[in-house]
GROMACS .gro file of C-alpha atoms in nm:
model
  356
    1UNK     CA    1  -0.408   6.763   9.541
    2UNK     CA    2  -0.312   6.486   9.830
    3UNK     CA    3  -0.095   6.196   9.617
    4UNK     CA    4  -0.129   5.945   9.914
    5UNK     CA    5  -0.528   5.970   9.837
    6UNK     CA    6  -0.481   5.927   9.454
    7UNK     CA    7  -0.211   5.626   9.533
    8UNK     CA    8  -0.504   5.459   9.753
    9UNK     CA    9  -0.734   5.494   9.492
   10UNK     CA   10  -0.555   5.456   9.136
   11UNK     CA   11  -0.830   5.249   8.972
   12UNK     CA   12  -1.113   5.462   9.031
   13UNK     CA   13  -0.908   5.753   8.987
   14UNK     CA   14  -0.789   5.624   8.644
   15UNK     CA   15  -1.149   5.520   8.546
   16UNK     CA   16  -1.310   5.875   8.647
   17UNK     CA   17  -1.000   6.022   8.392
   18UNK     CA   18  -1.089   5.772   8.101
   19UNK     CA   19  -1.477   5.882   8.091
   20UNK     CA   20  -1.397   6.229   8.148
   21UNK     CA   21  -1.634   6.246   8.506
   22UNK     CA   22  -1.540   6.456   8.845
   23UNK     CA   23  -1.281   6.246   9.078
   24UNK     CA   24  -1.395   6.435   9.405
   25UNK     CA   25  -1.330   6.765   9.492
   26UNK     CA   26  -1.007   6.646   9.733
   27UNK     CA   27  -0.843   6.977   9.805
   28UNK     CA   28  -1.066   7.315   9.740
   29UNK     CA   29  -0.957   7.718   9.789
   30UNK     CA   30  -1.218   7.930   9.942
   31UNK     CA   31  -1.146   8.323   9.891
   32UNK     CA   32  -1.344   8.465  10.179
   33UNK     CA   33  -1.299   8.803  10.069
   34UNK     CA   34  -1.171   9.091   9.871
   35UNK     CA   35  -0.966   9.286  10.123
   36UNK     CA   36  -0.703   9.304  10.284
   37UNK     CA   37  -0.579   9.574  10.523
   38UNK     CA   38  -0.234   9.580  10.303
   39UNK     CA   39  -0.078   9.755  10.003
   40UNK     CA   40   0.077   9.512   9.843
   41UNK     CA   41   0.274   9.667   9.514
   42UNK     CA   42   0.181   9.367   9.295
   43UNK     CA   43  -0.188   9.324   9.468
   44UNK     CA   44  -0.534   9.424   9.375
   45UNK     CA   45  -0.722   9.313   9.624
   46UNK     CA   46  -0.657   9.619   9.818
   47UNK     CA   47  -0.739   9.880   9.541
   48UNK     CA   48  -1.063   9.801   9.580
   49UNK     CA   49  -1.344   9.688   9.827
   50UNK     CA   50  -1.498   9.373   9.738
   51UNK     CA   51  -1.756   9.109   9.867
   52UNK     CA   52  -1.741   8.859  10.165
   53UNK     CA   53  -1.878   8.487  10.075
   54UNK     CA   54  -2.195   8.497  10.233
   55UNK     CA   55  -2.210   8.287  10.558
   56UNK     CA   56  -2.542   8.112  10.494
   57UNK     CA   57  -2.368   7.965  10.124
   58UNK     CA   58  -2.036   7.891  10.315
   59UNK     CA   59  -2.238   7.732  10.607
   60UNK     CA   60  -2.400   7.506  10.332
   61UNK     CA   61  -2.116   7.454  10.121
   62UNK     CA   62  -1.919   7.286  10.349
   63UNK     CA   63  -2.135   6.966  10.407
   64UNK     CA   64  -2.149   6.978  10.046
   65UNK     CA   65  -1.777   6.953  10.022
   66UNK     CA   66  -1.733   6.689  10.312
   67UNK     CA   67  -2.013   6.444  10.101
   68UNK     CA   68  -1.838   6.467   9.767
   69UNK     CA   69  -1.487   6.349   9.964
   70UNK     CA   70  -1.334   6.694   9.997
   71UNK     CA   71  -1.033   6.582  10.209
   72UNK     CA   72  -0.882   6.982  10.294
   73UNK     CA   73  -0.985   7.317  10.288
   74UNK     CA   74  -0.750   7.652  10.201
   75UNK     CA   75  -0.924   8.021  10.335
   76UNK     CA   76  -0.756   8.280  10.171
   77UNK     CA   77  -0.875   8.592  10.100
   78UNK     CA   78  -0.779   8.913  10.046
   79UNK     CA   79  -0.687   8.906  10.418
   80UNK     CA   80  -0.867   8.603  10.542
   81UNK     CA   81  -0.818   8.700  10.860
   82UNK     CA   82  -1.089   9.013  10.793
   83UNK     CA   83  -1.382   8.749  10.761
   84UNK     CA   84  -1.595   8.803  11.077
   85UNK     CA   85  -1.593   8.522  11.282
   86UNK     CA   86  -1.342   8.324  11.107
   87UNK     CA   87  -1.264   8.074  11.367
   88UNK     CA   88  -1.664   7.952  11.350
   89UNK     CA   89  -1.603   7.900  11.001
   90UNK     CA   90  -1.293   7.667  11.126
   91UNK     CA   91  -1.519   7.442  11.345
   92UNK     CA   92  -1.785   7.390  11.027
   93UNK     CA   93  -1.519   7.284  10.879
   94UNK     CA   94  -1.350   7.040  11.153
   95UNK     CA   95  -1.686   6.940  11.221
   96UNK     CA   96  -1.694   6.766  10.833
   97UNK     CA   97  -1.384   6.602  10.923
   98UNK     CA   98  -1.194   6.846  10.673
   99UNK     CA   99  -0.824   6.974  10.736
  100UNK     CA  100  -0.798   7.346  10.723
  101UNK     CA  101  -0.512   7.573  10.579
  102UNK     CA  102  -0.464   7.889  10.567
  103UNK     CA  103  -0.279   8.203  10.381
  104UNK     CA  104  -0.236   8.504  10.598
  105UNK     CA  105  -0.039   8.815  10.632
  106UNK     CA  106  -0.077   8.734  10.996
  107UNK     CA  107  -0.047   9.160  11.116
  108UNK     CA  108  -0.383   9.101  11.211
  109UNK     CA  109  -0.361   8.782  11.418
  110UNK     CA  110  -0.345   8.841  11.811
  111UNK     CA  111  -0.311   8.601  12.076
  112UNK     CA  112  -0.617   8.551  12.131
  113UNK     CA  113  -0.714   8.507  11.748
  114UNK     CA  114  -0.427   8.241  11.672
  115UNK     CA  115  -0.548   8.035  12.003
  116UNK     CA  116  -0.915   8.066  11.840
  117UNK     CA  117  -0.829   7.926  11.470
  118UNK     CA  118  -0.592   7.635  11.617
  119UNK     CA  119  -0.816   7.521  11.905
  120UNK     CA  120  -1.129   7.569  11.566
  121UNK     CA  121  -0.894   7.275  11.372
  122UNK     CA  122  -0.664   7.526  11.143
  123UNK     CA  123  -0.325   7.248  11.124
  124UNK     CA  124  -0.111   7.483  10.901
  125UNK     CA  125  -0.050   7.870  10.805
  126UNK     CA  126   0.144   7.978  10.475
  127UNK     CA  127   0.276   8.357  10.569
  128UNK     CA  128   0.315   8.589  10.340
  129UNK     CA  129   0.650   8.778  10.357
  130UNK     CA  130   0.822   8.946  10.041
  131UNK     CA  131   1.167   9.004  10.237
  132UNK     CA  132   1.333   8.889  10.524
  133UNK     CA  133   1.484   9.223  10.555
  134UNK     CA  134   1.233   9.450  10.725
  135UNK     CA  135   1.252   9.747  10.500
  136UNK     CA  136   1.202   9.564  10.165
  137UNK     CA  137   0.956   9.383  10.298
  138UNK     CA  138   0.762   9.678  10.446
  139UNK     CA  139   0.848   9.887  10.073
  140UNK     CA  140   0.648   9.605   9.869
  141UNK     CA  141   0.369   9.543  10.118
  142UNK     CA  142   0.292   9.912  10.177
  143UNK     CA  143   0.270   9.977  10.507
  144UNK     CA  144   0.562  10.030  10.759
  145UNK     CA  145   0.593   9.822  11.029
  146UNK     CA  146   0.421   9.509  10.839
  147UNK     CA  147   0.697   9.296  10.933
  148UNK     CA  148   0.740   9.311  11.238
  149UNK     CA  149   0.370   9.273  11.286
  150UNK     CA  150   0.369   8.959  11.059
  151UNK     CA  151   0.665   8.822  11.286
  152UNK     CA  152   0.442   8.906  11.582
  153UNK     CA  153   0.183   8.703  11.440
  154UNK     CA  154   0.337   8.400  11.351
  155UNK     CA  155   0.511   8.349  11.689
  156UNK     CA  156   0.143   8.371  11.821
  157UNK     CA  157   0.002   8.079  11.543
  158UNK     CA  158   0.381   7.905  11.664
  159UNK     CA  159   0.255   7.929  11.992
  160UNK     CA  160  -0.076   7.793  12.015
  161UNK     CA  161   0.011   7.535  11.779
  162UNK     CA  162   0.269   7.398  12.017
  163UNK     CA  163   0.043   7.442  12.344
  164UNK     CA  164  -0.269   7.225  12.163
  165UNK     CA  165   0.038   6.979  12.081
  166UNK     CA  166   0.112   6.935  12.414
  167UNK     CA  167  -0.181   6.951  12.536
  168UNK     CA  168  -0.331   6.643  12.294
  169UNK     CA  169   0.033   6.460  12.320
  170UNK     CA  170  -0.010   6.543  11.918
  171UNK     CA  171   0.212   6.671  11.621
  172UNK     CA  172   0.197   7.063  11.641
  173UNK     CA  173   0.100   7.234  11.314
  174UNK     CA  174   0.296   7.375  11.081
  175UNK     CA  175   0.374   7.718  10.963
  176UNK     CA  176   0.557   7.815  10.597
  177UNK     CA  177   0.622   8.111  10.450
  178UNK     CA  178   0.514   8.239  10.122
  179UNK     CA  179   0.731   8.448   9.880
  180UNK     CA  180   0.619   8.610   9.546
  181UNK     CA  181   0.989   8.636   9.372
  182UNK     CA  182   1.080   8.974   9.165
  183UNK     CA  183   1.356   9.188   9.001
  184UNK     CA  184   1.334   9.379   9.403
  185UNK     CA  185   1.390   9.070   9.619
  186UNK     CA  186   1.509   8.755   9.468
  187UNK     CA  187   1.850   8.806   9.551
  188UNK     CA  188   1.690   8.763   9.956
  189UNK     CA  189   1.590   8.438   9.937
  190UNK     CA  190   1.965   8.336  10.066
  191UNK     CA  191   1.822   8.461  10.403
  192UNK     CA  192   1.493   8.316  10.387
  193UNK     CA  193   1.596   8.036  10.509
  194UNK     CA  194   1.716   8.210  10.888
  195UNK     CA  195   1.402   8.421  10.880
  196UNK     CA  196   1.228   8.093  10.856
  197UNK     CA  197   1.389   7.969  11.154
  198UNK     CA  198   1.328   8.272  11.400
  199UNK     CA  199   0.967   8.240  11.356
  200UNK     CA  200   0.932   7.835  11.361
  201UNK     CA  201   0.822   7.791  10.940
  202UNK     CA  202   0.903   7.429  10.846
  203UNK     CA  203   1.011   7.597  10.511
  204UNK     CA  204   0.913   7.834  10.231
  205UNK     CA  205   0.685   7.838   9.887
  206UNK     CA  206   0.819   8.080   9.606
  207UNK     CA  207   0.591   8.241   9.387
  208UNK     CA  208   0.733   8.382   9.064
  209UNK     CA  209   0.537   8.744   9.040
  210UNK     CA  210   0.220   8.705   8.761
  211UNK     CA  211   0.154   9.048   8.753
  212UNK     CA  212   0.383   9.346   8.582
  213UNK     CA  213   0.375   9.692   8.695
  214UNK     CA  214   0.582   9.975   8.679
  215UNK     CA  215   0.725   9.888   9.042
  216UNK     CA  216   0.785   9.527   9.004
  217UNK     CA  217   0.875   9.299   8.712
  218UNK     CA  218   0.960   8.938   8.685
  219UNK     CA  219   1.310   8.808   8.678
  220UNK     CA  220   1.469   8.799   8.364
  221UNK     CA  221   1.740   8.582   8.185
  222UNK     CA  222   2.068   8.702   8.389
  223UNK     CA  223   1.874   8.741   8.680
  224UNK     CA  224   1.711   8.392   8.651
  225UNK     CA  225   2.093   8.241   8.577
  226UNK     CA  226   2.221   8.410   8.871
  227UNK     CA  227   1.916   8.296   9.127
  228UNK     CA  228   1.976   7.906   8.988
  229UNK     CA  229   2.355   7.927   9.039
  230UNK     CA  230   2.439   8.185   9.298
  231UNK     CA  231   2.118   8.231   9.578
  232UNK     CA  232   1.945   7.874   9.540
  233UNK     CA  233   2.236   7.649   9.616
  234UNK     CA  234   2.273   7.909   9.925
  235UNK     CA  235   1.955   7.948  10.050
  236UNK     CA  236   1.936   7.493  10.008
  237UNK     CA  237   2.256   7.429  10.184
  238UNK     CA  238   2.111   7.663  10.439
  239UNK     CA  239   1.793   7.501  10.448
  240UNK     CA  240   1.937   7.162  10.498
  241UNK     CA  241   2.149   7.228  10.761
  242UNK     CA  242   1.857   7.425  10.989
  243UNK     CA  243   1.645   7.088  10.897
  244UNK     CA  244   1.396   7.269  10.715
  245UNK     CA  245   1.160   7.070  10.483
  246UNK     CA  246   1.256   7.218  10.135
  247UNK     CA  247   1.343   7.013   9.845
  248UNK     CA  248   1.503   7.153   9.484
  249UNK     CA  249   1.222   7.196   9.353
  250UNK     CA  250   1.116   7.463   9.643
  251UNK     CA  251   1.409   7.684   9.522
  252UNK     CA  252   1.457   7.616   9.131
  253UNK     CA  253   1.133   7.750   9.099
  254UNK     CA  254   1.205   7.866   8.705
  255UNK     CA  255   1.360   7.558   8.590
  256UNK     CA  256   1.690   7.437   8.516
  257UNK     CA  257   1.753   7.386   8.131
  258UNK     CA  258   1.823   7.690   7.924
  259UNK     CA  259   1.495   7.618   7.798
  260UNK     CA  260   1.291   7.673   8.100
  261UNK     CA  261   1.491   7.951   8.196
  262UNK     CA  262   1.399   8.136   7.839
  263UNK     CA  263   1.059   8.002   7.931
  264UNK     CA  264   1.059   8.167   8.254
  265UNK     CA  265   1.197   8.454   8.116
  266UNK     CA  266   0.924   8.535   7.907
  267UNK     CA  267   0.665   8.453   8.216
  268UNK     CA  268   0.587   8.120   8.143
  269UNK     CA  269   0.688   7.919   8.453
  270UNK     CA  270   0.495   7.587   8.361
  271UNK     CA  271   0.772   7.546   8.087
  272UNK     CA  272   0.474   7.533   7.818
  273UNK     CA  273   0.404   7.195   8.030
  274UNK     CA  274   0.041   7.215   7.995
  275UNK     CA  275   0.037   7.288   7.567
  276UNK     CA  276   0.100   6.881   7.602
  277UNK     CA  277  -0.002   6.756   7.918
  278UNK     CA  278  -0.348   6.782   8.121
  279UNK     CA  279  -0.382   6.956   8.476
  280UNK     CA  280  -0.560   6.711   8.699
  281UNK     CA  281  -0.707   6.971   8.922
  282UNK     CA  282  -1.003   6.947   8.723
  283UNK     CA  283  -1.048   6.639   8.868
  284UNK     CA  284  -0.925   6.716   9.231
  285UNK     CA  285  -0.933   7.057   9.290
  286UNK     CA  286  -1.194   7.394   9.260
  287UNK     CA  287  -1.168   7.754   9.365
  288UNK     CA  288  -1.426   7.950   9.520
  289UNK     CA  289  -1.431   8.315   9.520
  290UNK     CA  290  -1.551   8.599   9.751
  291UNK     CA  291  -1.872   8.618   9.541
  292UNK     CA  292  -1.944   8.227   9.543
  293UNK     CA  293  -1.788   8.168   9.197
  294UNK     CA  294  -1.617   7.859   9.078
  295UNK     CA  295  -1.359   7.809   8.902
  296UNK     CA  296  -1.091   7.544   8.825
  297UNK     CA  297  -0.835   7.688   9.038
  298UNK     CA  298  -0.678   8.041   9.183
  299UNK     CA  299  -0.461   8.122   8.840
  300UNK     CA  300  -0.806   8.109   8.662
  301UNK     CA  301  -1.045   8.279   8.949
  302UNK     CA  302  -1.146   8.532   8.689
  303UNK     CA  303  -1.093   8.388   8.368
  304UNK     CA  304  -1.276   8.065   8.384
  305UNK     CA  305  -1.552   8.096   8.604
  306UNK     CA  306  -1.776   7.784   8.600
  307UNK     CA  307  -2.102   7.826   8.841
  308UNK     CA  308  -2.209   8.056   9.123
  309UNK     CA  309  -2.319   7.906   9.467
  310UNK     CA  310  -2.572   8.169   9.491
  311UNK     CA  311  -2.735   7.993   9.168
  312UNK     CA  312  -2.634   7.609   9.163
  313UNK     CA  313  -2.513   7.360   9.469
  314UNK     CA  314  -2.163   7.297   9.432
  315UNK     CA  315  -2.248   6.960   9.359
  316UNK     CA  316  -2.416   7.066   9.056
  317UNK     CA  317  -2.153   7.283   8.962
  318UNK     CA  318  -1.894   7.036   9.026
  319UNK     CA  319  -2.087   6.733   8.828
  320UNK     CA  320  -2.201   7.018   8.568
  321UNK     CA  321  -2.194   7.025   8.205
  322UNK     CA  322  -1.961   7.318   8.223
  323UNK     CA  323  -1.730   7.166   8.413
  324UNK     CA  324  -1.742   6.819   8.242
  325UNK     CA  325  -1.677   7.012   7.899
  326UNK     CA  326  -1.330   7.149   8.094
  327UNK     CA  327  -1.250   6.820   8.136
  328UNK     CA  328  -1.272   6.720   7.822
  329UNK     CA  329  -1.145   7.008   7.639
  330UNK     CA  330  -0.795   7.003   7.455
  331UNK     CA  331  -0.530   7.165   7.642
  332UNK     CA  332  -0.444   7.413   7.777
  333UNK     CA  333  -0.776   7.542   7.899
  334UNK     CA  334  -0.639   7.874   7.944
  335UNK     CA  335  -0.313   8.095   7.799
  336UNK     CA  336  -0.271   8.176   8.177
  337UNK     CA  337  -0.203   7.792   8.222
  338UNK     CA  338   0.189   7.842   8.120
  339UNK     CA  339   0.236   8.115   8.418
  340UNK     CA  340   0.093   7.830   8.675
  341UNK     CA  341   0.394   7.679   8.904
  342UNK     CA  342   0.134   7.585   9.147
  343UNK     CA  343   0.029   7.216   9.071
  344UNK     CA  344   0.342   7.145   8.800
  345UNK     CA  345   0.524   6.911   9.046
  346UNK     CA  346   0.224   6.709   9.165
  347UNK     CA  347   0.067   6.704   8.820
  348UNK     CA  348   0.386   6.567   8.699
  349UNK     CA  349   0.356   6.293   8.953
  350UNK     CA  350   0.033   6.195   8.927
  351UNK     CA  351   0.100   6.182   8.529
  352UNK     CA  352   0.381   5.894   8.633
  353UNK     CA  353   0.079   5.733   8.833
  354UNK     CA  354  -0.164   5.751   8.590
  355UNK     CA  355   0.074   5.539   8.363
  356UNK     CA  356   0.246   5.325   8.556
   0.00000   0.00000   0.00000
């Protein structure tokens, strides 16, 4: 969700809320695939072999997207990087005038590939790493020598970025890292912030773990006590002083209260937030999966699944009856709403907006 487009646009936005109709699709997730080419512990997308989005409905979607005001695009996958031909996907995109993100593991990502996807438009890479010691890392993402491919990669995407900067006297783009916090490797954050200045990140998103297995577990009350008051404060001061761009609420990811903390406890990292309060990516934001399903967002790919692109345009999908009904339905739309730490902050804002 982009605030500065919602600020612009407060009366429209307001009226679209009030009648219960579609803002515009602003920011939308495309899932190219299910696969990846690691073994992530708390991962399924490598248990199994999956679908790519067909290119003739991605080819078609993406004017689609551009006409209805999408405003940026996110490719994830699986390993997005796996797509065939992902940098042409890139210029469709550019081409619309759409900004282009990206999750990646980034082993797979030569040279060559991370020249290809910045000089196709990509302006900024989220990289997955679940340590910033080697081992650990390597451990929960099942395969050894992951990390230092993954710091291979990002130097590459570091590199082109800052050659196409120079070259079009231009900002570079930006790279940040992504972190799924658990009982293994919370306590590593406190050197995220160094491992996000060897390979150029601008900072770091933490992801408290969904999924429970017999390998990996959420963080529970002690441990949750001792990340707010013992590894956050370290891993902030150290953040500030490199002149990373991380606020608090990049590192107090479970809250601060001793509610919130029971709350996130228990798995419930939106605080119970949405039991009272609408989630205004219905109105900004969709997710579309390998298989050309859409749903409200990435915590709900499965659960809620509105349309398929094979079926329906997205603009039918998007201006739907299903989707309107969503809209309008009591909250939350889902149980797995109160794991969701994704949108909290900017939902939280744009609540402020809405009633100011």
């Amino acid at each position: 969700m982009n605030l500065e487009t919602l600020e612009r646009d407060q009366r429209r936005f307001r009226k679209r809320l009030k009648k219960g109709h579609p803002y515009k699709p602003v920011f939308v997730k495309i899932k190219l695939l299910w696969d990846c080419n690691l073994k992530c512990k708390m991962c399924n997308h490598w248990r199994w072999r999956g679908n790519m989005l067909d290119r003739k409905v991605l080819k078609k979607l993406i004017p689609d997207l551009a006409k209805l005001g999408c405003e940026r695009i996110h490719i994830s996958g699986g390993e997005p990087t796996m797509y065939p031909d992902l940098a042409q996907a890139m210029k469709w995109m550019r081409k619309q005038g759409i900004k282009i993100t990206m999750t990646t593991n980034a082993t797979l990502i030569t040279e060559a590939k991370a020249t290809a996807y910045v000089q196709a438009g990509l302006k900024k890479v989220n990289i997955s790493f679940d340590s910033p010691d080697p081992a650990m890392h390597d451990d929960i993402r099942g395969m050894k020598g992951a990390f230092e491919r993954s710091v291979r990669g990002a130097k590459f995407i570091q590199q082109a970025f800052q050659q196409k900067a120079e070259a079009l006297a231009s900002n570079p783009g930006k790279i940040f890292i992504n972190m799924v916090i658990n009982q293994a490797n919370y306590r590593q954050v406190a050197q995220l912030p160094t491992l996000a200045q060897q390979i150029g990140a601008r900072g770091f998103h933490l992801i408290p773990i969904y999924a429970r297995n017999e390998e990996l577990s959420h963080l529970n009350k002690t441990q949750i006590i001792e990340f707010n008051e013992q590894i956050a404060p370290r891993a902030y001061a150290q953040s500030q002083a490199l002149g990373l761009d991380v606020v608090p609420h990049d590192l107090w990811v479970f809250g601060t209260t001793e509610a919130q903390v029971a709350s996130s406890a228990q798995g419930n990292y939106a605080h119970h937030y949405y039991q009272t309060h609408p989630c205004y990516a219905l109105w900004t934001h969709a997710l579309i999966d390998h298989n050309g399903n859409v749903a409200p967002c990435c915590t709900l790919t499965d659960q809620v699944v509105i349309g398929n692109l094979q079926e329906q345009s997205f603009k039918q999908i998007w201006q739907g009856d299903a989707f309107t009904q969503l809209r309008q339905a009591s909250y939350p739309i889902h149980s797995a709403c109160n794991r969701c730490t994704m949108f909290l902050p900017k939902n939280q804002r744009i609540e402020a907006l809405v009633e100011g």
